[in-house]
Amino acid sequence: MLTFRKALIISACVLTIIYLFHSSHSEPSYPGDLEHNHKQDHVKDKTTLQTGIAAQPTILHLPPQKSSTDKKTSQQPINNLGSKSLLEQLRYQFPYDPEGKFPAYIWQTWKSTPASGDFSDDLRGSEASWTEKHPDFIHEVITDQTAVHLIKYLYASVPEIIEAYNALPVPVLKADFFRYLILLARGGIYSDIDTMALKSAVDWIPKEVPPSSVGLIIGIEADPDRPDWKDWYSRRIQFCQWTIQAKVGHPVLRNIVATITEDTLRMKKLGILSKKKIDKSIVEFTGPAVWTDTVFRYMNNPEYFKMEDGGKNITWEQFTGIETAKKVGDVVVLPITSFSPGIGHSGAKDTDDPMAFVKHDFEGG
């Protein structure tokens, strides 16, 4: 029986989705593009791997990204799209424009919205900091119920995604998957609800790097320079996924969405898709381990980068100990201080450091 309370919840979800997609038709642009535009003509791509002077932001360059692979063009009809691979379907549905603008969205998820009386007072300051630092952005806190409808709408043409999302047996798996899904389809910033914005995203990349040359901004979560690092972390360099900025359709997001979807449906078919039976840890299934692996695979993928003969693979060694931003193709990697200030290890500096952009309080759950 449809009670008054259930009717209110359903109405709220529907209104939220209508609002989101009404605003998405005229996608907000990233304000940082405006102040960088006049500098674009003075910044040229390098064709060799290099580091800058210590006093300046360090930019790590690979040969220029192939422009033909993902350069956004008008969509052409594809016959029998459902017969194509999942990656091909996602590429078609969410084309990547490397030179496009970062959408001015901030996405967060929680059990209730800030307007609800159930929203934790401990999180209000952190949540509000994102709006305060980004007054021109559209800031949305998506509830679990709204997320189900949102994914169903965004991925209606790719039913495997919806099936996989709904099948995930643990809320944290869905929370991980949602951040990749929303950024792939709508772009912008995703950040955990227990993170505090210390600086505007306009300041996240060096001033001399035009946003039109960047499609993904990530930070380092852990850089454990110790012999027993495997006892503490899954990867020698681990990229965090509690804060990510991306343009719509970025290949890293496309790849991780396909990977998680295929793993989920494989386990479902085997009858092991349950909290006690899944054959991967959460970190390896949807968390920072698979995220880190996907980023490195992209950086070393000849489909996107013209690798010179004898060129070395990009590994953790290029990022350990960095104190300023490094750029590989269209990916900017920020040092550990940027998204993990004050954690007391891996060389992270405090929240008052100029490179401290986001503080994670580790209170979500």
C-alpha angles and dihedrals in degrees: 000000000000106000124197091252093052090048090054092050093049091047091051092051093049093047091049093052092047090051093048095052095041088058093044092063088071097036113207115239127228110264091216091071091070096061093043098048096085091055099052096092090057096054117080128185115251119222097208136062110261145155128218132232112292093243091055131062108279114233119194111203133193123188110293117285117257106262095200098062101066107004104140116247133164109292114258120206114261118207115231094002090177090063092059123093118273090251091053091049092051092046089054097044096045109028117193120233106194092193096045125107127267107256112244096237131126114198125194133162133214142148091263138010124257088252090062123092087227094065111114116251088216089066100044096087093049094046092047092050090070093057092043093054093040108037092160095053128093105241119198131181105200120205123215091254094050091046091060092055092041094054091045090055098042095045101034090123093051104053094176089069093053091046092051094046093050092045097056105114102207128057093227090058090053091046091053093046093047094059092056093044096050093046093048092052102034108011126207128103127329116193132167115256091244094059124102123213109230096175136016117266086242086077098048098093127047115271093241092058111083115221087230088072094051128073103165134033119193138163137218116257099184137010103175105185095188134103094244095051091126089065090062109028140029096227135031089235112025122192116215122235099190088091124030133158119199147158120241114280098010109174093234090059092044091052097047092047090052092046095051092044094051093045091049095050091044091055091044091054090049091050094240100108097119134104093259099038108043110121096221133059116245089251091055096038103049107342139086096301096061089037091054092046091050092051093051092047089054093049090054099040113116089205088074103023130048101229114203118229109277092011116157122242118250108249140161088282091075091058108035113115097004116157099184135040121292124199127208111181105306095342122097115199115199123207121258092262092064099067100010107043119163097016093128100232144066091041094293113162127213130279093263092063114114090238094054107109107153131023119208114207096186092223099124119111 
